[in-house]
Amino acid sequence: MDSRTALIARLPKAELHLHIEGSLEPEMLFALAERNDVTIPFKSVDEVRAAYDFSNLQDFLDIYYKGMGVLLAEQDFFDLTWAYLERASADNVRHVEIFFDPQGHTERGVAFETVLGGINRALAKGEAELGITNRLILCFLRHLSEDEAFATLEQARPYLDRIHGVGLDSSELGHPPSKFARVFSAARALGLHVTAHAGEEGPPEYVYEALDLLKVERIDHGNRALEDKVLTQRIVDEGLTLTVCPLSNLKLCVIPEIAQSPVRRMLDAGIKATINSDDPAYFGGYVNANYQAVADALDLSDADLRSLARNSFAGAFLPEADKTRLIAEVDAA
Ligand code: HPA
Ligand code: ZN
């Protein structure tokens, strides 16, 4: 192992952009399909992996929503989340902020409580046995309506002790943040943290809307913000965290090659960029693989890698005292 790889492995990290349904590995897809008697259009794990060849976000989402169709019972959501936490632990991830897509399940007849129950049971076990702290972020599917988002927020209301924030994901183009301004306002009034995917495929205007209309605390992806100098400076001035996902960007053709990852430019501009895996089962790597890919392609220094790890804790939805303690652990690593 070279010294850069060793540093990546050793650094304590937070993962702030991870869709739990996107951690469904092909092996588990097959096992759950069998356990739940669900038909999937693949004969082998190799055939599944071969299908993970995407030309844009929608290409991926079509397969992602089909894949989650094997998740039916509370135990399925537990197994999925536990498998992710074990992998995160192996990468020395100390804190996770996990997205889940309840509408992808309730629209198939799976109860909100089933989804939340399984994820939460695994998160509690992860904290007790692996020492990984967590936050859970409910994402609204932006291709669905504002009314459906409000209905989902209503379903979440009895469980706000276990749900810490809301996010916005799914098909970005044609579904600007403005469509969800009122439901985000309602979520903020309930004391929830707020973040949104913006500027992955969508234009800088969508990032402005996420900031001005949704009043987000972080931007998920945010690649295209760099096209706008004023917006870039605003992100710097406001100290906003961007959750960048390098292997996702590559697989979804947001960038033509990893060397085009915006991480270097963001760090140079003074933006608090972080490295995340997004949907690791679909994009070919967990958090350390994402660090490694950009470190190699952009020749990141040890100081850059430490900055990225520090940013991951600084941008977390954690109390300041916890952030300070975890950042000190990065400095000591
Ligand atoms: N972008 C938008 N929606 C998503 C993603 C993503 O990268 N992953 C899962 N849902
Ligand atoms: Zn995402």
mmCIF file of C-alpha atoms and ligand atoms in Angstrom:
data_model
loop_
_atom_site.group_PDB
_atom_site.id
_atom_site.type_symbol
_atom_site.label_atom_id
_atom_site.label_comp_id
_atom_site.label_asym_id
_atom_site.label_seq_id
_atom_site.Cartn_x
_atom_site.Cartn_y
_atom_site.Cartn_z
ATOM 1 C CA MET A 1 0.000 0.000 0.000
ATOM 2 C CA ASP A 2 1.490 3.376 -0.921
ATOM 3 C CA SER A 3 1.509 6.201 1.604
ATOM 4 C CA ARG A 4 -1.440 8.032 0.037
ATOM 5 C CA THR A 5 -3.619 4.916 0.121
ATOM 6 C CA ALA A 6 -2.524 4.331 3.713
ATOM 7 C CA LEU A 7 -3.491 7.881 4.672
ATOM 8 C CA ILE A 8 -6.922 7.524 3.035
ATOM 9 C CA ALA A 9 -7.475 4.301 4.966
ATOM 10 C CA ARG A 10 -6.310 5.852 8.241
ATOM 11 C CA LEU A 11 -8.244 9.130 8.090
ATOM 12 C CA PRO A 12 -11.463 9.167 10.083
ATOM 13 C CA LYS A 13 -14.233 10.308 7.756
ATOM 14 C CA ALA A 14 -17.903 11.200 7.620
ATOM 15 C CA GLU A 15 -20.044 10.217 4.668
ATOM 16 C CA LEU A 16 -22.683 12.863 3.978
ATOM 17 C CA HIS A 17 -24.130 11.727 0.646
ATOM 18 C CA LEU A 18 -25.220 8.107 0.570
ATOM 19 C CA HIS A 19 -28.547 6.756 -0.657
ATOM 20 C CA ILE A 20 -29.108 3.615 1.355
ATOM 21 C CA GLU A 21 -31.056 2.031 -1.527
ATOM 22 C CA GLY A 22 -28.000 2.682 -3.707
ATOM 23 C CA SER A 23 -25.905 0.404 -1.491
ATOM 24 C CA LEU A 24 -27.867 -2.660 -2.635
ATOM 25 C CA GLU A 25 -25.127 -4.901 -4.035
ATOM 26 C CA PRO A 26 -26.060 -7.347 -6.837
ATOM 27 C CA GLU A 27 -25.461 -10.317 -4.499
ATOM 28 C CA MET A 28 -28.018 -8.973 -2.033
ATOM 29 C CA LEU A 29 -30.364 -8.077 -4.897
ATOM 30 C CA PHE A 30 -30.376 -11.750 -5.873
ATOM 31 C CA ALA A 31 -30.670 -13.030 -2.312
ATOM 32 C CA LEU A 32 -33.618 -10.763 -1.510
ATOM 33 C CA ALA A 33 -35.341 -11.489 -4.820
ATOM 34 C CA GLU A 34 -35.256 -15.158 -3.880
ATOM 35 C CA ARG A 35 -36.227 -14.631 -0.230
ATOM 36 C CA ASN A 36 -39.192 -12.447 -1.209
ATOM 37 C CA ASP A 37 -40.136 -14.303 -4.392
ATOM 38 C CA VAL A 38 -39.684 -11.199 -6.544
ATOM 39 C CA THR A 39 -38.831 -11.652 -10.234
ATOM 40 C CA ILE A 40 -35.825 -9.669 -11.477
ATOM 41 C CA PRO A 41 -34.815 -9.406 -15.140
ATOM 42 C CA PHE A 42 -31.300 -10.817 -14.592
ATOM 43 C CA LYS A 43 -29.884 -14.339 -14.585
ATOM 44 C CA SER A 44 -26.611 -13.688 -12.792
ATOM 45 C CA VAL A 45 -24.651 -11.198 -10.728
ATOM 46 C CA ASP A 46 -22.404 -10.623 -13.744
ATOM 47 C CA GLU A 47 -25.431 -9.814 -15.858
ATOM 48 C CA VAL A 48 -26.542 -7.281 -13.254
ATOM 49 C CA ARG A 49 -23.145 -5.595 -13.166
ATOM 50 C CA ALA A 50 -23.081 -5.465 -16.955
ATOM 51 C CA ALA A 51 -26.404 -3.596 -16.879
ATOM 52 C CA TYR A 52 -24.812 -0.864 -14.736
ATOM 53 C CA ASP A 53 -23.701 1.095 -17.763
ATOM 54 C CA PHE A 54 -25.376 4.486 -17.679
ATOM 55 C CA SER A 55 -25.301 7.484 -19.991
ATOM 56 C CA ASN A 56 -27.056 9.889 -17.630
ATOM 57 C CA LEU A 57 -28.884 10.192 -14.298
ATOM 58 C CA GLN A 58 -32.238 8.937 -15.633
ATOM 59 C CA ASP A 59 -30.639 5.789 -17.059
ATOM 60 C CA PHE A 60 -29.391 4.976 -13.586
ATOM 61 C CA LEU A 61 -32.615 5.923 -11.803
ATOM 62 C CA ASP A 62 -34.628 3.530 -13.982
ATOM 63 C CA ILE A 63 -32.510 0.614 -12.727
ATOM 64 C CA TYR A 64 -32.248 1.975 -9.175
ATOM 65 C CA TYR A 65 -36.040 2.033 -8.734
ATOM 66 C CA LYS A 66 -36.332 -1.485 -10.181
ATOM 67 C CA GLY A 67 -33.579 -2.711 -7.860
ATOM 68 C CA MET A 68 -35.270 -1.448 -4.728
ATOM 69 C CA GLY A 69 -38.324 -3.531 -5.643
ATOM 70 C CA VAL A 70 -36.770 -6.503 -3.822
ATOM 71 C CA LEU A 71 -36.917 -4.622 -0.499
ATOM 72 C CA LEU A 72 -40.149 -5.610 1.223
ATOM 73 C CA ALA A 73 -39.730 -6.602 4.878
ATOM 74 C CA GLU A 74 -38.272 -4.733 7.839
ATOM 75 C CA GLN A 75 -35.462 -7.296 7.882
ATOM 76 C CA ASP A 76 -34.571 -6.406 4.271
ATOM 77 C CA PHE A 77 -34.047 -2.761 5.198
ATOM 78 C CA PHE A 78 -32.051 -3.849 8.231
ATOM 79 C CA ASP A 79 -29.823 -6.169 6.178
ATOM 80 C CA LEU A 80 -29.263 -3.490 3.531
ATOM 81 C CA THR A 81 -28.301 -0.837 6.068
ATOM 82 C CA TRP A 82 -26.161 -3.182 8.152
ATOM 83 C CA ALA A 83 -24.184 -4.296 5.081
ATOM 84 C CA TYR A 84 -23.494 -0.643 4.248
ATOM 85 C CA LEU A 85 -22.375 0.141 7.805
ATOM 86 C CA GLU A 86 -19.950 -2.777 7.830
ATOM 87 C CA ARG A 87 -18.384 -1.505 4.599
ATOM 88 C CA ALA A 88 -18.296 2.056 5.907
ATOM 89 C CA SER A 89 -16.605 0.836 9.078
ATOM 90 C CA ALA A 90 -13.958 -0.950 7.002
ATOM 91 C CA ASP A 91 -13.261 2.441 5.351
ATOM 92 C CA ASN A 92 -12.904 4.102 8.779
ATOM 93 C CA VAL A 93 -16.114 6.089 8.337
ATOM 94 C CA ARG A 94 -17.055 7.352 11.784
ATOM 95 C CA HIS A 95 -20.269 9.231 11.042
ATOM 96 C CA VAL A 96 -22.891 8.700 8.330
ATOM 97 C CA GLU A 97 -25.739 10.865 7.101
ATOM 98 C CA ILE A 98 -27.933 8.492 5.171
ATOM 99 C CA PHE A 99 -30.583 9.393 2.607
ATOM 100 C CA PHE A 100 -33.599 7.196 2.197
ATOM 101 C CA ASP A 101 -36.383 7.394 -0.404
ATOM 102 C CA PRO A 102 -39.622 6.437 1.384
ATOM 103 C CA GLN A 103 -41.740 7.214 -1.685
ATOM 104 C CA GLY A 104 -39.859 4.537 -3.635
ATOM 105 C CA HIS A 105 -41.248 2.037 -1.137
ATOM 106 C CA THR A 106 -44.647 3.347 -0.070
ATOM 107 C CA GLU A 107 -45.731 3.552 -3.717
ATOM 108 C CA ARG A 108 -45.076 -0.231 -3.884
ATOM 109 C CA GLY A 109 -47.206 -0.861 -0.801
ATOM 110 C CA VAL A 110 -44.364 -1.094 1.732
ATOM 111 C CA ALA A 111 -45.282 0.775 4.921
ATOM 112 C CA PHE A 112 -43.254 3.821 5.928
ATOM 113 C CA GLU A 113 -42.777 2.206 9.374
ATOM 114 C CA THR A 114 -41.281 -0.935 7.806
ATOM 115 C CA VAL A 115 -38.665 1.081 5.959
ATOM 116 C CA LEU A 116 -37.809 3.335 8.869
ATOM 117 C CA GLY A 117 -37.842 0.465 11.366
ATOM 118 C CA GLY A 118 -35.289 -1.642 9.517
ATOM 119 C CA ILE A 119 -32.958 1.231 8.715
ATOM 120 C CA ASN A 120 -33.116 2.508 12.264
ATOM 121 C CA ARG A 121 -32.485 -0.838 13.896
ATOM 122 C CA ALA A 122 -29.304 -1.191 11.839
ATOM 123 C CA LEU A 123 -28.211 2.380 12.590
ATOM 124 C CA ALA A 124 -28.625 1.753 16.333
ATOM 125 C CA LYS A 125 -26.590 -1.452 16.070
ATOM 126 C CA GLY A 126 -23.972 0.391 14.034
ATOM 127 C CA GLU A 127 -23.624 3.012 16.735
ATOM 128 C CA ALA A 128 -23.453 0.409 19.513
ATOM 129 C CA GLU A 129 -21.156 -2.120 17.855
ATOM 130 C CA LEU A 130 -19.172 -0.160 15.261
ATOM 131 C CA GLY A 131 -19.115 3.253 16.941
ATOM 132 C CA ILE A 132 -20.572 4.909 13.813
ATOM 133 C CA THR A 133 -22.845 7.823 14.676
ATOM 134 C CA ASN A 134 -25.604 8.719 12.259
ATOM 135 C CA ARG A 135 -28.197 11.107 10.949
ATOM 136 C CA LEU A 136 -31.111 10.016 8.770
ATOM 137 C CA ILE A 137 -32.322 12.251 5.934
ATOM 138 C CA LEU A 138 -35.665 11.695 4.222
ATOM 139 C CA CYS A 139 -35.496 12.554 0.531
ATOM 140 C CA PHE A 140 -38.467 13.716 -1.488
ATOM 141 C CA LEU A 141 -38.545 12.325 -5.017
ATOM 142 C CA ARG A 142 -38.550 15.443 -7.170
ATOM 143 C CA HIS A 143 -40.222 13.757 -10.181
ATOM 144 C CA LEU A 144 -43.310 13.358 -7.976
ATOM 145 C CA SER A 145 -45.634 16.195 -6.986
ATOM 146 C CA GLU A 146 -45.469 18.731 -4.184
ATOM 147 C CA ASP A 147 -48.659 17.171 -2.740
ATOM 148 C CA GLU A 148 -46.973 13.779 -2.571
ATOM 149 C CA ALA A 149 -43.988 15.341 -0.819
ATOM 150 C CA PHE A 150 -46.334 16.916 1.740
ATOM 151 C CA ALA A 151 -48.028 13.539 2.300
ATOM 152 C CA THR A 152 -44.612 11.965 2.907
ATOM 153 C CA LEU A 153 -43.655 14.668 5.398
ATOM 154 C CA GLU A 154 -46.941 13.961 7.181
ATOM 155 C CA GLN A 155 -46.063 10.243 7.382
ATOM 156 C CA ALA A 156 -42.724 11.172 8.908
ATOM 157 C CA ARG A 157 -44.160 13.433 11.603
ATOM 158 C CA PRO A 158 -44.593 10.774 14.315
ATOM 159 C CA TYR A 159 -40.927 9.803 13.885
ATOM 160 C CA LEU A 160 -39.119 13.113 13.975
ATOM 161 C CA ASP A 161 -36.984 11.877 16.866
ATOM 162 C CA ARG A 162 -35.420 9.493 14.340
ATOM 163 C CA ILE A 163 -35.401 11.617 11.179
ATOM 164 C CA HIS A 164 -33.021 14.539 11.251
ATOM 165 C CA GLY A 165 -33.419 16.214 7.908
ATOM 166 C CA VAL A 166 -34.964 16.298 4.457
ATOM 167 C CA GLY A 167 -33.316 16.190 1.057
ATOM 168 C CA LEU A 168 -34.368 16.260 -2.583
ATOM 169 C CA ASP A 169 -33.312 13.650 -5.111
ATOM 170 C CA SER A 170 -34.270 11.793 -8.332
ATOM 171 C CA SER A 171 -34.623 13.329 -11.824
ATOM 172 C CA GLU A 172 -33.220 16.844 -11.621
ATOM 173 C CA LEU A 173 -33.857 18.357 -15.050
ATOM 174 C CA GLY A 174 -37.382 19.736 -15.305
ATOM 175 C CA HIS A 175 -37.905 19.465 -11.541
ATOM 176 C CA PRO A 176 -36.342 22.610 -10.071
ATOM 177 C CA PRO A 177 -36.090 23.223 -6.336
ATOM 178 C CA SER A 178 -38.808 25.906 -6.617
ATOM 179 C CA LYS A 179 -41.354 23.079 -6.986
ATOM 180 C CA PHE A 180 -40.673 22.138 -3.337
ATOM 181 C CA ALA A 181 -40.257 25.544 -1.674
ATOM 182 C CA ARG A 182 -43.390 25.165 0.477
ATOM 183 C CA VAL A 183 -42.720 21.626 1.677
ATOM 184 C CA PHE A 184 -39.143 22.550 2.574
ATOM 185 C CA SER A 185 -40.477 25.529 4.498
ATOM 186 C CA ALA A 186 -42.786 23.161 6.403
ATOM 187 C CA ALA A 187 -39.879 20.794 7.082
ATOM 188 C CA ARG A 188 -37.727 23.641 8.420
ATOM 189 C CA ALA A 189 -40.614 24.724 10.669
ATOM 190 C CA LEU A 190 -40.533 21.208 12.166
ATOM 191 C CA GLY A 191 -36.879 21.745 13.073
ATOM 192 C CA LEU A 192 -35.485 19.485 10.357
ATOM 193 C CA HIS A 193 -32.154 20.091 8.634
ATOM 194 C CA VAL A 194 -32.385 20.716 4.893
ATOM 195 C CA THR A 195 -30.216 19.776 1.937
ATOM 196 C CA ALA A 196 -30.916 19.184 -1.769
ATOM 197 C CA HIS A 197 -29.337 17.690 -4.854
ATOM 198 C CA ALA A 198 -28.607 20.590 -7.181
ATOM 199 C CA GLY A 199 -26.240 21.224 -10.053
ATOM 200 C CA GLU A 200 -25.601 17.540 -10.788
ATOM 201 C CA GLU A 201 -27.242 17.790 -14.215
ATOM 202 C CA GLY A 202 -29.242 20.947 -13.547
ATOM 203 C CA PRO A 203 -27.955 24.473 -14.228
ATOM 204 C CA PRO A 204 -26.534 26.965 -11.711
ATOM 205 C CA GLU A 205 -30.039 28.479 -11.407
ATOM 206 C CA TYR A 206 -31.135 25.309 -9.594
ATOM 207 C CA VAL A 207 -28.347 25.849 -7.053
ATOM 208 C CA TYR A 208 -29.519 29.435 -6.535
ATOM 209 C CA GLU A 209 -33.060 28.152 -5.996
ATOM 210 C CA ALA A 210 -31.892 25.546 -3.503
ATOM 211 C CA LEU A 211 -30.160 28.318 -1.534
ATOM 212 C CA ASP A 212 -32.757 31.069 -1.862
ATOM 213 C CA LEU A 213 -36.026 29.111 -1.883
ATOM 214 C CA LEU A 214 -35.263 25.900 0.002
ATOM 215 C CA LYS A 215 -32.692 27.589 2.266
ATOM 216 C CA VAL A 216 -30.511 24.499 2.247
ATOM 217 C CA GLU A 217 -27.588 24.083 4.634
ATOM 218 C CA ARG A 218 -25.614 21.961 2.134
ATOM 219 C CA ILE A 219 -25.649 21.310 -1.593
ATOM 220 C CA ASP A 220 -25.529 17.698 -2.797
ATOM 221 C CA HIS A 221 -23.231 17.479 -5.838
ATOM 222 C CA GLY A 222 -23.180 21.159 -6.860
ATOM 223 C CA ASN A 223 -20.809 20.532 -9.776
ATOM 224 C CA ARG A 224 -22.415 23.041 -12.092
ATOM 225 C CA ALA A 225 -22.254 25.842 -9.502
ATOM 226 C CA LEU A 226 -18.680 26.355 -10.737
ATOM 227 C CA GLU A 227 -20.045 27.627 -14.068
ATOM 228 C CA ASP A 228 -21.144 30.793 -12.257
ATOM 229 C CA LYS A 229 -18.459 32.974 -10.658
ATOM 230 C CA VAL A 230 -20.885 34.907 -8.454
ATOM 231 C CA LEU A 231 -22.441 31.688 -7.191
ATOM 232 C CA THR A 232 -19.034 30.139 -6.563
ATOM 233 C CA GLN A 233 -18.010 33.136 -4.466
ATOM 234 C CA ARG A 234 -21.290 32.997 -2.553
ATOM 235 C CA ILE A 235 -20.696 29.327 -1.698
ATOM 236 C CA VAL A 236 -17.249 30.278 -0.399
ATOM 237 C CA ASP A 237 -18.495 33.292 1.552
ATOM 238 C CA GLU A 238 -21.357 31.372 3.166
ATOM 239 C CA GLY A 239 -19.075 28.454 4.035
ATOM 240 C CA LEU A 240 -21.428 25.958 2.379
ATOM 241 C CA THR A 241 -20.504 22.304 2.217
ATOM 242 C CA LEU A 242 -20.777 20.526 -1.148
ATOM 243 C CA THR A 243 -21.125 16.746 -1.119
ATOM 244 C CA VAL A 244 -19.232 15.675 -4.232
ATOM 245 C CA CYS A 245 -19.462 12.099 -5.523
ATOM 246 C CA PRO A 246 -16.586 11.427 -7.953
ATOM 247 C CA LEU A 247 -17.329 7.862 -9.100
ATOM 248 C CA SER A 248 -21.018 8.728 -9.412
ATOM 249 C CA ASN A 249 -20.135 11.719 -11.584
ATOM 250 C CA LEU A 250 -18.060 9.446 -13.810
ATOM 251 C CA LYS A 251 -20.657 6.653 -14.098
ATOM 252 C CA LEU A 252 -23.497 9.114 -14.806
ATOM 253 C CA CYS A 253 -21.410 11.012 -17.388
ATOM 254 C CA VAL A 254 -21.548 14.241 -15.393
ATOM 255 C CA ILE A 255 -17.782 14.270 -16.097
ATOM 256 C CA PRO A 256 -15.986 12.461 -18.966
ATOM 257 C CA GLU A 257 -13.116 11.264 -16.764
ATOM 258 C CA ILE A 258 -12.133 11.418 -13.103
ATOM 259 C CA ALA A 259 -9.438 13.972 -13.937
ATOM 260 C CA GLN A 260 -12.340 16.340 -14.676
ATOM 261 C CA SER A 261 -13.719 16.011 -11.155
ATOM 262 C CA PRO A 262 -14.428 19.471 -9.729
ATOM 263 C CA VAL A 263 -12.846 18.587 -6.366
ATOM 264 C CA ARG A 264 -9.497 20.230 -7.152
ATOM 265 C CA ARG A 265 -11.127 23.429 -8.432
ATOM 266 C CA MET A 266 -13.486 23.542 -5.453
ATOM 267 C CA LEU A 267 -10.672 23.208 -2.928
ATOM 268 C CA ASP A 268 -8.619 25.817 -4.784
ATOM 269 C CA ALA A 269 -11.597 28.195 -4.774
ATOM 270 C CA GLY A 270 -12.000 27.753 -0.997
ATOM 271 C CA ILE A 271 -15.167 25.660 -1.141
ATOM 272 C CA LYS A 272 -15.756 23.089 1.585
ATOM 273 C CA ALA A 273 -15.919 20.071 -0.715
ATOM 274 C CA THR A 274 -16.432 16.562 0.658
ATOM 275 C CA ILE A 275 -16.018 13.123 -0.918
ATOM 276 C CA ASN A 276 -18.923 10.670 -0.925
ATOM 277 C CA SER A 277 -20.070 7.495 -2.629
ATOM 278 C CA ASP A 278 -23.731 8.361 -3.527
ATOM 279 C CA ASP A 279 -24.882 4.890 -4.709
ATOM 280 C CA PRO A 280 -21.790 2.735 -4.202
ATOM 281 C CA ALA A 281 -23.284 -0.574 -5.356
ATOM 282 C CA TYR A 282 -24.075 1.005 -8.715
ATOM 283 C CA PHE A 283 -21.071 3.283 -9.178
ATOM 284 C CA GLY A 284 -18.239 0.926 -8.326
ATOM 285 C CA GLY A 285 -16.853 2.027 -4.988
ATOM 286 C CA TYR A 286 -17.386 3.043 -1.381
ATOM 287 C CA VAL A 287 -15.980 6.146 0.222
ATOM 288 C CA ASN A 288 -12.278 5.247 0.251
ATOM 289 C CA ALA A 289 -12.429 4.214 -3.416
ATOM 290 C CA ASN A 290 -13.828 7.680 -4.165
ATOM 291 C CA TYR A 291 -11.002 9.363 -2.232
ATOM 292 C CA GLN A 292 -8.467 7.168 -4.016
ATOM 293 C CA ALA A 293 -9.881 7.909 -7.476
ATOM 294 C CA VAL A 294 -9.644 11.685 -7.088
ATOM 295 C CA ALA A 295 -6.361 11.532 -5.178
ATOM 296 C CA ASP A 296 -4.752 9.656 -8.061
ATOM 297 C CA ALA A 297 -6.366 11.575 -10.936
ATOM 298 C CA LEU A 298 -5.869 15.037 -9.413
ATOM 299 C CA ASP A 299 -2.643 14.245 -7.566
ATOM 300 C CA LEU A 300 -4.107 15.439 -4.276
ATOM 301 C CA SER A 301 -1.619 16.087 -1.485
ATOM 302 C CA ASP A 302 -1.858 14.701 2.036
ATOM 303 C CA ALA A 303 -2.965 18.175 3.114
ATOM 304 C CA ASP A 304 -5.788 18.088 0.511
ATOM 305 C CA LEU A 305 -6.944 14.682 1.756
ATOM 306 C CA ARG A 306 -6.942 15.908 5.344
ATOM 307 C CA SER A 307 -8.951 18.977 4.301
ATOM 308 C CA LEU A 308 -11.547 16.756 2.633
ATOM 309 C CA ALA A 309 -11.864 14.596 5.746
ATOM 310 C CA ARG A 310 -12.090 17.683 7.992
ATOM 311 C CA ASN A 311 -14.745 19.163 5.714
ATOM 312 C CA SER A 312 -16.803 15.978 6.044
ATOM 313 C CA PHE A 313 -17.116 16.488 9.803
ATOM 314 C CA ALA A 314 -17.412 20.279 9.623
ATOM 315 C CA GLY A 315 -20.353 19.911 7.214
ATOM 316 C CA ALA A 316 -22.180 17.265 9.250
ATOM 317 C CA PHE A 317 -25.450 17.880 11.047
ATOM 318 C CA LEU A 318 -23.657 17.407 14.383
ATOM 319 C CA PRO A 319 -23.206 19.605 17.462
ATOM 320 C CA GLU A 320 -20.096 21.812 17.326
ATOM 321 C CA ALA A 321 -18.426 19.924 20.196
ATOM 322 C CA ASP A 322 -18.664 16.634 18.274
ATOM 323 C CA LYS A 323 -17.285 18.256 15.117
ATOM 324 C CA THR A 324 -14.340 19.700 17.029
ATOM 325 C CA ARG A 325 -13.520 16.330 18.575
ATOM 326 C CA LEU A 326 -13.743 14.473 15.256
ATOM 327 C CA ILE A 327 -11.696 17.102 13.397
ATOM 328 C CA ALA A 328 -9.000 16.771 16.068
ATOM 329 C CA GLU A 329 -8.956 13.040 15.275
ATOM 330 C CA VAL A 330 -8.337 13.864 11.599
ATOM 331 C CA ASP A 331 -5.430 16.100 12.593
ATOM 332 C CA ALA A 332 -4.003 13.343 14.772
ATOM 333 C CA ALA A 333 -4.357 10.562 12.186
HETATM 334 N N1 HPA B 1 -28.980 11.984 -8.087
HETATM 335 C C1 HPA B 1 -30.296 12.138 -7.974
HETATM 336 N N2 HPA B 1 -31.068 11.239 -7.387
HETATM 337 C C2 HPA B 1 -30.513 10.131 -6.894
HETATM 338 C C3 HPA B 1 -29.158 9.936 -6.975
HETATM 339 C C4 HPA B 1 -28.347 10.909 -7.605
HETATM 340 O O1 HPA B 1 -27.109 10.817 -7.730
HETATM 341 N N3 HPA B 1 -28.934 8.733 -6.382
HETATM 342 C C5 HPA B 1 -30.110 8.256 -5.932
HETATM 343 N N4 HPA B 1 -31.075 9.105 -6.244
HETATM 344 ZN ZN ZN B 2 -27.232 11.463 -4.555
#
